Coordinates of C-alpha atoms in Angstrom, one line a residue:
Chain A
M1 CA 0.0 0.1 0.0
N2 CA 2.8 2.4 1.1
R3 CA 4.8 1.3 -1.9
L4 CA 1.9 2.0 -4.3
R5 CA 1.4 5.5 -2.8
F6 CA 5.1 6.1 -3.2
Y7 CA 5.0 5.3 -6.8
L8 CA 1.8 7.4 -7.4
Q9 CA 3.6 10.4 -5.8
L10 CA 6.6 9.8 -7.9
G11 CA 4.6 9.6 -10.9
F12 CA 2.8 12.7 -10.2
T13 CA 5.9 14.6 -9.5
L14 CA 7.6 13.4 -12.7
W15 CA 4.5 14.3 -14.6
V16 CA 4.5 17.9 -13.1
C17 CA 8.2 18.2 -13.9
L18 CA 7.4 17.2 -17.5
F19 CA 5.4 20.4 -17.8
M20 CA 7.4 22.6 -15.5
I21 CA 10.9 21.9 -16.0
V22 CA 11.3 20.2 -19.3
P23 CA 10.0 23.1 -21.4
V24 CA 12.4 25.4 -19.6
I25 CA 15.4 23.2 -20.3
M26 CA 14.3 22.7 -23.9
S27 CA 13.9 26.5 -24.3
V28 CA 17.4 27.1 -22.7
M29 CA 18.9 24.6 -25.0
A30 CA 17.2 26.0 -28.0
G31 CA 18.8 29.3 -27.2
L32 CA 22.3 27.8 -27.1
T33 CA 22.2 25.5 -30.0
T34 CA 23.5 26.7 -33.4
N35 CA 20.7 25.3 -35.3
Y36 CA 17.7 24.1 -33.4
F37 CA 16.2 22.0 -36.4
V38 CA 19.3 20.3 -36.7
G39 CA 19.7 19.6 -33.1
L40 CA 22.5 19.5 -30.6
E41 CA 25.0 18.1 -33.3
S42 CA 25.0 21.5 -34.8
G43 CA 26.9 22.6 -31.8
L44 CA 26.5 25.0 -29.0
T45 CA 27.0 28.8 -29.3
L46 CA 26.5 32.1 -27.5
R47 CA 25.8 33.9 -30.7
W48 CA 22.1 34.1 -30.2
V49 CA 22.5 35.5 -26.8
Q50 CA 24.8 38.1 -27.9
E51 CA 22.3 39.0 -30.7
V52 CA 19.5 39.3 -28.2
W53 CA 21.6 41.5 -26.0
A54 CA 22.4 43.7 -29.0
L55 CA 18.8 44.0 -30.0
Y56 CA 16.8 44.0 -26.8
A57 CA 19.2 45.1 -24.0
D58 CA 17.2 48.2 -23.4
T59 CA 14.1 46.2 -23.0
I60 CA 15.8 44.3 -20.1
W61 CA 16.8 47.6 -18.4
L62 CA 13.4 49.0 -18.8
S63 CA 11.8 45.9 -17.3
I64 CA 14.2 46.1 -14.2
R65 CA 13.6 49.9 -13.9
L66 CA 9.8 49.3 -14.1
A67 CA 9.8 46.5 -11.6
L68 CA 11.9 48.5 -9.0
A69 CA 9.9 51.7 -9.4
C70 CA 6.7 49.6 -9.2
L71 CA 8.1 48.0 -6.1
C72 CA 8.8 51.6 -4.6
F73 CA 5.3 52.8 -5.4
T74 CA 3.5 49.7 -4.0
V75 CA 5.5 49.9 -0.8
L76 CA 4.8 53.6 -0.4
L77 CA 1.1 53.1 -1.2
G78 CA 0.5 49.7 0.0
V79 CA 1.9 49.9 3.6
P80 CA -0.2 52.9 4.6
A81 CA -3.1 51.5 2.6
A82 CA -2.8 48.2 4.5
Y83 CA -2.6 50.2 7.8
G84 CA -5.6 52.2 6.9
L85 CA -7.5 48.9 6.1
L86 CA -6.4 47.5 9.6
R87 CA -7.8 50.5 11.3
S88 CA -11.1 50.8 9.3
K89 CA -14.3 48.9 10.1
R90 CA -14.2 45.3 9.0
R91 CA -17.0 45.7 6.6
W92 CA -15.4 48.6 4.8
A93 CA -12.1 46.9 4.8
N94 CA -13.4 43.9 3.1
A95 CA -15.1 45.9 0.4
M96 CA -11.9 48.0 -0.2
E97 CA -9.8 44.8 -0.4
E98 CA -12.1 43.4 -3.0
A99 CA -12.2 46.7 -4.9
L100 CA -8.2 46.6 -4.9
L101 CA -8.3 43.1 -6.4
L102 CA -10.4 44.2 -9.5
P103 CA -7.4 45.1 -11.7
V104 CA -6.2 41.4 -11.2
A105 CA -9.7 39.9 -12.0
I106 CA -10.3 42.1 -15.0
P107 CA -8.3 41.1 -18.1
G108 CA -5.2 43.3 -18.4
L109 CA -6.1 44.3 -21.8
A110 CA -9.3 45.9 -20.5
T111 CA -7.5 47.8 -17.8
A112 CA -5.0 49.0 -20.3
L113 CA -7.7 50.0 -22.8
A114 CA -9.4 51.9 -19.9
L115 CA -6.2 53.8 -19.2
L116 CA -5.7 54.6 -22.9
L117 CA -9.2 55.8 -23.2
A118 CA -8.9 58.1 -20.1
Y119 CA -5.3 59.3 -20.6
G120 CA -4.1 58.4 -24.1
H121 CA -4.6 61.9 -25.3
M122 CA -1.9 63.4 -22.9
R123 CA 0.9 62.5 -25.4
G124 CA 4.0 63.2 -23.3
F125 CA 2.5 61.0 -20.5
R126 CA 1.3 58.3 -22.7
E127 CA 4.7 58.0 -24.5
S128 CA 6.7 57.8 -21.4
W129 CA 7.4 54.6 -19.3
L130 CA 5.5 56.2 -16.4
F131 CA 2.2 55.3 -18.3
I132 CA 3.2 51.5 -18.2
L133 CA 4.3 52.0 -14.5
I134 CA 0.8 53.0 -13.6
G135 CA -0.6 49.9 -15.2
H136 CA 1.8 47.8 -13.3
V137 CA 1.2 49.4 -9.9
L138 CA -2.6 49.0 -10.5
F139 CA -2.0 45.5 -11.1
T140 CA 0.4 44.5 -8.4
L141 CA -0.7 46.7 -5.4
P142 CA -3.1 44.1 -4.0
F143 CA -0.2 41.6 -3.9
M144 CA 1.6 44.1 -1.6
I145 CA -1.3 45.1 0.6
R146 CA -2.6 41.5 1.2
P147 CA 0.5 40.1 2.8
V148 CA 1.3 43.3 4.8
L149 CA -2.2 43.4 6.1
A150 CA -2.0 39.7 7.1
V151 CA 1.2 40.3 9.0
M152 CA -0.4 43.5 10.6
R153 CA -3.4 41.6 11.8
G154 CA -1.2 38.8 13.3
A155 CA 1.2 41.2 15.1
R156 CA -0.8 42.6 18.0
L157 CA 0.2 45.8 16.3
A158 CA -2.6 47.7 18.1
E159 CA -0.9 46.9 21.5
L160 CA 2.6 47.8 20.3
E161 CA 1.4 51.0 19.2
E162 CA -0.4 51.7 22.4
A163 CA 2.9 50.9 24.2
A164 CA 4.8 53.3 22.0
A165 CA 2.3 56.0 22.6
S166 CA 2.4 55.5 26.3
L167 CA 6.2 56.2 26.0
G168 CA 5.5 59.4 24.4
A169 CA 5.6 58.5 20.7
G170 CA 3.4 60.5 18.3
F171 CA 1.7 59.1 15.2
R172 CA 4.7 59.5 12.7
Q173 CA 7.2 58.0 15.3
R174 CA 4.9 55.1 15.9
F175 CA 4.3 54.4 12.2
L176 CA 7.9 54.5 11.2
G177 CA 9.6 53.2 14.3
V178 CA 7.1 50.5 15.2
V179 CA 4.4 49.6 12.6
V180 CA 6.7 49.6 9.5
P181 CA 9.7 47.5 11.1
N182 CA 7.1 45.0 12.4
C183 CA 5.7 44.2 9.0
V184 CA 8.9 43.9 7.2
G185 CA 8.1 40.3 6.6
G186 CA 4.9 41.1 4.9
I187 CA 6.6 43.8 2.8
L188 CA 9.2 41.4 1.6
A189 CA 6.7 38.7 0.8
G190 CA 4.8 41.4 -1.1
A191 CA 7.9 42.6 -2.8
L192 CA 8.6 39.1 -4.1
M193 CA 5.2 39.1 -5.8
V194 CA 5.4 42.6 -7.1
V195 CA 8.7 42.3 -8.7
T196 CA 7.8 38.8 -10.2
L197 CA 4.6 40.0 -11.5
S198 CA 5.9 43.3 -12.9
I199 CA 8.8 41.7 -14.6
G200 CA 6.6 39.1 -16.3
E201 CA 3.5 41.3 -17.0
F202 CA 2.5 41.1 -20.6
N203 CA -1.2 42.0 -21.1
I204 CA -1.4 45.6 -19.8
T205 CA 2.2 46.2 -20.9
W206 CA 1.5 45.0 -24.6
M207 CA -1.4 47.5 -25.0
L208 CA 0.5 50.4 -23.2
H209 CA 3.9 50.0 -24.8
T210 CA 5.3 52.2 -27.5
P211 CA 8.1 51.1 -30.0
L212 CA 10.6 53.1 -27.7
N213 CA 9.1 51.6 -24.5
K214 CA 9.3 47.8 -24.7
T215 CA 9.6 45.6 -21.8
L216 CA 11.2 42.3 -21.6
P217 CA 8.0 40.1 -22.2
V218 CA 6.9 42.4 -24.9
G219 CA 10.3 42.1 -26.6
L220 CA 10.1 38.4 -26.2
A221 CA 6.7 38.2 -27.9
D222 CA 8.1 40.5 -30.7
S223 CA 11.3 38.2 -31.2
Y224 CA 9.2 34.9 -31.1
A225 CA 6.9 36.5 -33.8
S226 CA 9.4 37.8 -36.1
M227 CA 12.7 36.2 -35.6
R228 CA 14.4 32.9 -35.5
L229 CA 13.3 30.4 -32.8
E230 CA 16.8 30.4 -31.4
I231 CA 16.7 34.1 -30.7
G232 CA 13.5 33.9 -28.9
S233 CA 14.9 31.0 -26.8
A234 CA 18.1 32.9 -25.9
Y235 CA 15.8 35.8 -24.9
T236 CA 14.2 33.4 -22.5
L237 CA 17.6 32.4 -21.2
L238 CA 18.5 36.0 -20.5
F239 CA 15.1 36.5 -18.9
L240 CA 15.9 33.7 -16.4
A241 CA 19.4 35.0 -15.9
M242 CA 18.1 38.4 -15.0
T243 CA 15.1 37.5 -12.8
L244 CA 16.3 34.4 -10.9
P245 CA 19.0 36.2 -8.9
L246 CA 16.6 39.0 -8.0
L247 CA 14.0 36.7 -6.8
V248 CA 16.6 34.6 -4.8
V249 CA 17.7 37.8 -3.2
I250 CA 14.3 38.8 -2.1
Q251 CA 13.6 35.3 -0.8
W252 CA 16.7 35.3 1.2
A253 CA 16.0 38.7 2.7
G254 CA 12.6 37.3 3.7
R255 CA 14.0 34.5 5.3
V256 CA 16.6 36.6 7.2
A257 CA 13.9 39.0 8.4
N258 CA 11.7 36.2 9.4
R259 CA 14.4 34.4 11.4
S260 CA 15.2 37.6 13.4
R261 CA 11.7 38.2 14.5
T262 CA 10.0 34.9 15.1
P263 CA 8.4 35.2 18.5
Chain B
M1 CA 10.6 60.2 41.8
T2 CA 8.1 62.9 42.5
S3 CA 4.6 61.4 42.5
T4 CA 1.3 62.8 41.4
S5 CA -2.2 62.2 42.7
L6 CA -4.7 61.1 40.3
T7 CA -8.5 62.2 40.2
L8 CA -11.4 61.0 38.1
E9 CA -14.5 63.1 38.2
G10 CA -17.7 61.7 36.7
C11 CA -15.8 59.4 34.2
G12 CA -18.2 57.2 32.5
R13 CA -17.9 55.3 29.2
T14 CA -20.7 54.5 26.8
F15 CA -19.8 52.4 23.7
P16 CA -21.3 53.6 20.3
G17 CA -23.8 50.8 20.4
G18 CA -25.2 52.3 23.6
Q19 CA -23.7 49.7 25.8
V20 CA -22.5 51.2 29.1
A21 CA -19.1 50.0 30.0
L22 CA -18.6 52.2 33.0
H23 CA -21.0 54.3 34.9
P24 CA -20.0 57.8 35.8
L25 CA -17.2 57.2 38.4
D26 CA -15.4 59.4 40.9
L27 CA -12.0 58.2 42.1
T28 CA -9.0 59.6 43.9
V29 CA -5.6 57.9 44.1
A30 CA -3.3 59.6 46.5
A31 CA 0.2 60.5 45.4
G32 CA 2.4 57.4 45.8
E33 CA -0.6 55.1 46.4
T34 CA -1.1 51.9 44.7
L35 CA -4.8 51.4 43.9
V36 CA -5.9 48.0 42.4
L37 CA -9.0 47.6 40.2
L38 CA -10.3 44.2 40.8
G39 CA -13.2 42.4 39.2
P40 CA -14.4 39.9 36.9
S41 CA -14.1 40.4 33.1
G42 CA -16.4 43.1 31.7
C43 CA -16.6 44.9 35.0
G44 CA -15.1 48.1 33.7
K45 CA -11.7 47.9 35.3
T46 CA -9.7 47.9 31.9
T47 CA -11.9 50.8 30.6
T48 CA -11.1 52.8 33.7
L49 CA -7.4 52.2 33.2
R50 CA -7.6 53.2 29.5
I51 CA -9.4 56.4 30.5
I52 CA -6.7 57.1 32.9
S53 CA -4.0 56.3 30.4
G54 CA -5.6 58.5 27.6
L55 CA -6.1 55.5 25.3
E56 CA -9.9 56.2 25.7
S57 CA -11.9 59.3 26.4
P58 CA -14.6 59.5 29.1
D59 CA -18.1 60.4 28.0
A60 CA -18.9 64.1 28.0
G61 CA -18.6 65.6 31.3
G62 CA -16.0 63.3 32.7
R63 CA -12.6 64.8 33.9
V64 CA -9.3 63.2 34.5
R65 CA -6.7 65.1 36.5
F66 CA -3.1 64.4 37.3
G67 CA -2.4 66.5 40.4
E68 CA -3.9 69.8 39.7
R69 CA -3.6 69.5 35.9
D70 CA -6.5 68.6 33.9
V71 CA -5.4 66.1 31.3
T72 CA -8.8 65.0 29.8
A73 CA -8.1 66.4 26.5
L74 CA -4.5 65.1 26.2
P75 CA -3.8 61.9 24.2
I76 CA -1.8 59.1 25.9
E77 CA 1.7 60.3 24.4
K78 CA 1.3 63.6 26.1
R79 CA 0.2 62.3 29.6
D80 CA 3.6 61.0 31.0
V81 CA 2.2 57.6 32.0
G82 CA 4.1 54.4 32.0
M83 CA 2.1 51.3 30.9
V84 CA 2.7 47.6 31.4
F85 CA 0.5 45.3 29.2
Q86 CA -0.6 41.7 29.7
H87 CA 1.0 40.5 26.7
Y88 CA 4.1 42.6 27.4
A89 CA 3.8 44.6 24.0
L90 CA 7.6 44.6 23.7
F91 CA 8.8 45.7 20.2
P92 CA 9.9 42.5 18.5
N93 CA 12.2 44.6 16.2
M94 CA 14.4 45.8 18.8
N95 CA 16.6 44.2 21.5
V96 CA 16.0 44.5 25.2
A97 CA 18.2 47.8 25.6
D98 CA 16.5 49.4 22.6
N99 CA 13.0 48.4 24.1
I100 CA 13.9 50.1 27.5
T101 CA 15.4 53.2 26.0
Y102 CA 12.6 53.7 23.3
G103 CA 10.8 56.3 25.4
L104 CA 14.1 58.2 26.3
R105 CA 15.1 58.2 22.6
I106 CA 11.6 59.7 21.8
K107 CA 12.1 62.4 24.3
G108 CA 15.4 63.2 22.8
L109 CA 17.5 62.8 25.8
S110 CA 21.3 62.8 25.6
R111 CA 23.3 59.7 25.0
D112 CA 24.8 59.7 28.4
T113 CA 21.6 60.3 30.2
I114 CA 20.1 57.4 28.2
R115 CA 23.0 55.1 29.0
Q116 CA 22.9 55.9 32.7
R117 CA 19.1 55.6 32.8
L118 CA 19.4 52.2 31.1
D119 CA 21.9 50.8 33.5
E120 CA 19.8 52.1 36.5
V121 CA 16.4 50.4 35.6
M122 CA 18.1 47.3 34.3
A123 CA 19.5 46.8 37.8
M124 CA 16.2 47.6 39.3
V125 CA 14.5 44.8 37.4
D126 CA 17.6 42.6 37.8
L127 CA 18.2 42.3 34.1
Q128 CA 21.9 43.2 34.0
G129 CA 23.7 41.8 30.9
F130 CA 20.5 41.3 29.0
G131 CA 20.7 44.5 27.0
A132 CA 21.7 42.8 23.6
R133 CA 19.2 40.0 23.8
R134 CA 16.4 39.8 21.3
I135 CA 13.0 39.8 22.6
H136 CA 12.0 36.3 21.4
E137 CA 15.0 34.8 23.4
L138 CA 13.4 35.9 26.6
S139 CA 11.2 33.8 29.0
G140 CA 7.7 35.3 29.8
G141 CA 8.9 36.5 33.3
Q142 CA 12.0 38.2 31.7
K143 CA 9.7 40.0 29.0
Q144 CA 7.4 41.3 31.7
R145 CA 10.6 42.7 33.5
V146 CA 11.7 44.3 30.3
A147 CA 8.3 45.9 29.9
L148 CA 8.4 47.1 33.5
A149 CA 11.9 48.5 33.0
R150 CA 10.6 50.4 29.8
A151 CA 7.7 51.8 31.6
I152 CA 9.7 53.2 34.5
A153 CA 12.7 54.4 32.5
V154 CA 10.7 57.5 31.2
R155 CA 10.1 58.3 34.9
P156 CA 6.3 58.6 34.4
K157 CA 3.9 60.6 36.6
I158 CA 1.7 57.5 36.9
L159 CA 2.4 53.8 36.3
L160 CA -0.4 51.7 34.8
F161 CA -0.6 47.9 34.9
D162 CA -3.1 46.1 32.7
E163 CA -3.2 42.4 34.1
P164 CA 0.6 42.2 33.9
L165 CA 0.9 38.7 35.3
A166 CA -2.0 37.0 33.8
A167 CA 0.0 35.4 31.0
L168 CA 2.5 33.9 33.4
D169 CA 2.4 30.5 35.2
A170 CA 1.6 30.4 39.0
K171 CA 5.1 30.1 40.4
L172 CA 6.5 32.9 38.4
R173 CA 3.4 35.1 39.0
D174 CA 4.0 34.9 42.8
R175 CA 7.6 35.9 42.5
L176 CA 7.1 38.8 40.0
R177 CA 4.1 40.0 42.2
L178 CA 6.5 40.2 45.0
E179 CA 9.1 42.1 42.9
I180 CA 6.6 44.5 41.5
G181 CA 5.4 45.3 45.1
Q182 CA 8.9 45.9 46.2
L183 CA 9.5 48.1 43.2
L184 CA 6.4 50.2 43.7
R185 CA 7.3 50.7 47.4
K186 CA 11.0 51.7 46.5
L187 CA 9.9 54.0 43.7
G188 CA 7.1 55.5 45.7
I189 CA 5.2 56.1 42.5
T190 CA 1.4 56.5 42.0
A191 CA 0.2 53.3 40.4
V192 CA -3.1 51.8 39.2
Y193 CA -3.1 48.2 38.8
V194 CA -5.9 46.1 37.0
T195 CA -6.3 42.4 37.8
H196 CA -8.9 39.8 38.2
D197 CA -6.7 37.9 40.6
Q198 CA -7.7 38.4 44.3
A199 CA -4.3 37.4 45.6
E200 CA -2.5 39.9 43.5
A201 CA -4.9 42.6 44.6
M202 CA -4.4 41.9 48.2
A203 CA -0.6 41.7 48.0
L204 CA -0.1 44.9 45.9
G205 CA -2.9 47.3 46.7
D206 CA -2.8 50.0 49.3
R207 CA -6.4 50.2 48.4
I208 CA -8.6 47.9 46.3
A209 CA -11.6 49.0 44.2
V210 CA -13.6 46.0 43.5
M211 CA -15.7 46.6 40.4
Q212 CA -18.9 45.0 39.2
A213 CA -20.9 45.8 36.1
G214 CA -19.3 49.2 35.4
R215 CA -19.5 50.5 39.0
I216 CA -17.3 50.3 42.0
A217 CA -18.8 47.8 44.5
Q218 CA -16.5 48.7 47.3
L219 CA -13.3 50.9 47.6
A220 CA -11.2 50.1 50.8
T221 CA -8.0 48.6 52.1
P222 CA -7.4 44.9 51.4
R223 CA -8.1 44.1 55.1
E224 CA -11.4 46.1 55.1
I225 CA -12.4 44.4 51.7
Y226 CA -11.7 40.9 53.1
H227 CA -13.2 41.3 56.5
R228 CA -15.8 43.8 56.1
P229 CA -17.2 43.4 52.6
T230 CA -20.2 45.7 52.0
S231 CA -21.9 43.5 49.6
I232 CA -22.4 39.7 48.9
F233 CA -20.7 40.2 45.6
V234 CA -17.6 41.5 47.2
A235 CA -17.6 38.9 50.0
D236 CA -17.9 36.1 47.3
F237 CA -15.5 37.5 44.9
I238 CA -12.7 37.9 47.4
G239 CA -12.0 34.5 48.9
A240 CA -14.6 32.0 49.8
V241 CA -17.6 32.7 52.0
N242 CA -20.3 30.6 53.6
R243 CA -24.0 31.6 53.9
L244 CA -26.0 30.0 56.5
E245 CA -29.7 30.7 56.8
V246 CA -31.0 31.9 60.1
H247 CA -34.3 30.2 61.3
A248 CA -35.0 32.3 64.2
T249 CA -33.4 34.9 66.6
L250 CA -33.5 33.6 70.2
A251 CA -32.9 35.4 73.5
D252 CA -29.3 36.3 74.6
G253 CA -28.2 37.0 71.0
L254 CA -28.4 33.4 69.9
L255 CA -29.4 32.5 66.3
R256 CA -30.9 29.2 65.4
V257 CA -29.5 27.7 62.2
S258 CA -29.5 24.2 60.8
G259 CA -27.5 21.9 63.0
G260 CA -27.4 24.2 66.1
E261 CA -27.3 27.6 67.5
L262 CA -24.8 30.5 67.0
R263 CA -23.9 33.4 69.4
A264 CA -23.9 36.6 67.4
P265 CA -25.4 39.5 69.3
H266 CA -24.5 41.9 66.5
L267 CA -26.6 39.9 64.0
A268 CA -29.9 39.8 65.9
G269 CA -32.7 39.7 63.4
A270 CA -30.6 38.9 60.4
A271 CA -32.1 36.4 57.9
A272 CA -28.6 34.8 57.3
V273 CA -25.1 34.9 58.5
Y274 CA -21.8 34.8 56.6
C275 CA -18.4 33.6 57.6
R276 CA -15.0 32.6 56.0
P277 CA -14.1 28.9 55.8
E278 CA -10.8 29.6 57.7
D279 CA -12.6 31.2 60.6
I280 CA -14.5 28.1 61.5
Q281 CA -13.0 25.8 64.1
I282 CA -13.4 22.2 64.5
A283 CA -14.8 21.6 68.2
A284 CA -15.2 18.8 70.5
D285 CA -18.9 17.9 71.3
G286 CA -19.2 20.3 74.4
N287 CA -17.8 23.3 72.6
A288 CA -19.6 22.9 69.2
D289 CA -22.1 25.4 68.0
V290 CA -23.3 23.3 65.2
R291 CA -23.0 19.7 64.2
G292 CA -23.1 17.9 61.1
K293 CA -21.4 15.2 59.0
V294 CA -18.6 15.4 56.5
R295 CA -19.8 15.1 53.1
Q296 CA -16.5 15.6 51.3
S297 CA -13.0 16.5 52.0
L298 CA -10.5 18.1 49.6
F299 CA -6.9 17.9 50.5
L300 CA -5.0 20.9 49.4
G301 CA -1.5 20.3 50.9
Q302 CA -1.1 23.3 53.3
S303 CA -4.7 22.8 54.4
Q304 CA -7.7 20.7 53.5
R305 CA -11.2 21.9 52.8
L306 CA -14.2 20.0 54.3
L307 CA -17.8 20.3 53.1
V308 CA -19.9 19.7 56.1
D309 CA -23.6 18.9 55.9
L310 CA -25.7 20.4 58.6
G311 CA -29.0 18.9 57.5
D312 CA -31.9 20.9 55.7
N313 CA -29.6 21.3 52.7
A314 CA -27.4 23.6 54.6
C315 CA -23.7 23.1 54.1
L316 CA -20.5 24.8 55.4
Q317 CA -17.1 24.9 53.8
V318 CA -14.5 24.5 56.5
E319 CA -10.7 25.1 56.1
T320 CA -8.6 23.2 58.5
A321 CA -5.2 21.8 59.2
S322 CA -4.3 19.0 56.8
R323 CA -3.0 16.4 59.1
R324 CA -6.2 14.9 60.5
R325 CA -8.0 12.6 58.1
W326 CA -11.6 13.0 57.5
R327 CA -13.9 10.6 56.0
T328 CA -17.3 11.0 54.3
E329 CA -20.0 10.6 56.9
D330 CA -17.7 11.3 59.9
P331 CA -19.8 13.2 62.5
I332 CA -18.2 16.6 63.1
G333 CA -18.8 19.6 65.6
L334 CA -18.0 23.1 64.5
R335 CA -17.3 26.3 66.5
L336 CA -18.3 29.6 64.6
P337 CA -16.9 32.3 66.8
P338 CA -19.1 35.5 67.0
E339 CA -16.1 37.6 65.6
A340 CA -16.2 35.5 62.4
L341 CA -19.8 36.1 61.6
F342 CA -21.0 39.2 59.6
H343 CA -23.7 40.2 57.2
P344 CA -22.5 42.3 54.2
E345 CA -25.7 44.0 53.1
R346 CA -26.8 44.7 56.7
H347 CA -23.3 46.2 57.2
A348 CA -23.3 44.1 60.3
Y349 CA -19.8 43.2 61.5
P350 CA -18.3 42.0 64.7
T351 CA -17.6 44.9 67.0
K352 CA -14.0 45.9 67.8
E353 CA -14.2 44.1 71.2
L354 CA -15.2 41.0 69.6
E355 CA -12.4 41.0 67.1
A356 CA -10.0 42.0 70.0
N357 CA -11.2 38.8 71.7
H358 CA -10.3 36.9 68.7
A359 CA -6.8 38.0 68.6

């Protein structure tokens, strides 16, 4: 019986790997082979990676800039917003939380279209990367607010604040000295989501981008559509190389933060 | 430390739903005095404390004064109070020293003063060498000491305790209770201490306010509260109390009760008498006021508690030395000395002479 369960689990795991890991490996290999249709015997090369770098380096930088700017905005907006929700009546807080989730539920194309209809005529704004940034912030904000709010709800924050107040701390001092440091775990968890989602975001970005403002996923779609398969695959390789270290760093920061404050 | 008196005038608190947490209340705590607010949950003791601290405002008309100064309109951060919470409320993002000096840093004191004040209070609560510890590395007792140190470091006008020992285990609670008592006496600071634990209240309070359903049921010294409770609620809440129905008042100050007759001239005409289990003595036949049978005995170690059936459904709890073994159905004679008998609601207590006799 136990043996059977083991094999079933193993089978399931392998099956998942088949869809999660194998395609990634295939893609990476495709980006490194000289001719994908001939196969590995055609030899390995970095030529495609170099070509992608020459063509699309600016999309990578833009994506990273967008992700970091998006992170800044979601922290600056999301932490006070979560605090506001924590302090407001439960009924209102729930309604607000749902409203904040709307940009995630609505197709990105629709959100982008709405943004274009409302502000598309402001040319300077529409053509700048800030227009895309707004789309990203809309989409990622709930992913910052939710974990921060969850941590705040679990942290006896009200009592900590009362203690700080009894010691003479005003609102600003309490918020920056007690509230924010005690939801760092939530902020880091949110940061991981926000950066991941912003770097990979395609729907909204595709609608909002201009030829001069392409992000990495849009560039990727572009290259798959118009160039050799090897170039698109090499692009994927670069994408992985750029984002994986970033995610690992955020994960690590989250672990360190959690370790130092587990009660 | 210079201490301040505290006055509440007409401080009530009605919640938005119309529910009254606290009926308008007048209360004065003398400078340097420790007042304990004692009562079951929901009696208004915490609300009173929060009104004193400034975390909550009294209903319109209520006034809070620290000494001569009206602080009703001031928020907690401007009131100069020190507060110790049930769940410690230590800042998990700071170490012990940073927790203790938080208030001093907020006040913008100089580095040297902060250093000196830190050493001083760490010594007071016996935490030398713990400065660099993280909060999660401390035991419950140590946490509460840090919280205490943090509250006294700012040299508050008034020290407030919100059930500070409720989260600790019994042994530790006893020890910390003793330490808090010593510290309060040493500091000579005005303190208000909320608890539902009567032993804590007795040990720490210069006076105790027993609260019930949003009002003060009795405000007096621990001795007075225990021996001269003014209501059945107070008598019953503090310690255990027996109630014995009186069937008739006879001549010579004798009262007929189930199982015998009691001498209690001060209780003539009362429908019932009250007495504490530890004031009842086991007596030989000739000396016994009432007789009955042991229905149950509960061995407590330092003493044992007997439940004695006097017939007619009347029972007495008796606390007695634990060596002698009592079995169910053993016949037993009890002496209820006059100085042990009282009636809270008639305000009938033994006279001074009777009490002197007892001593």
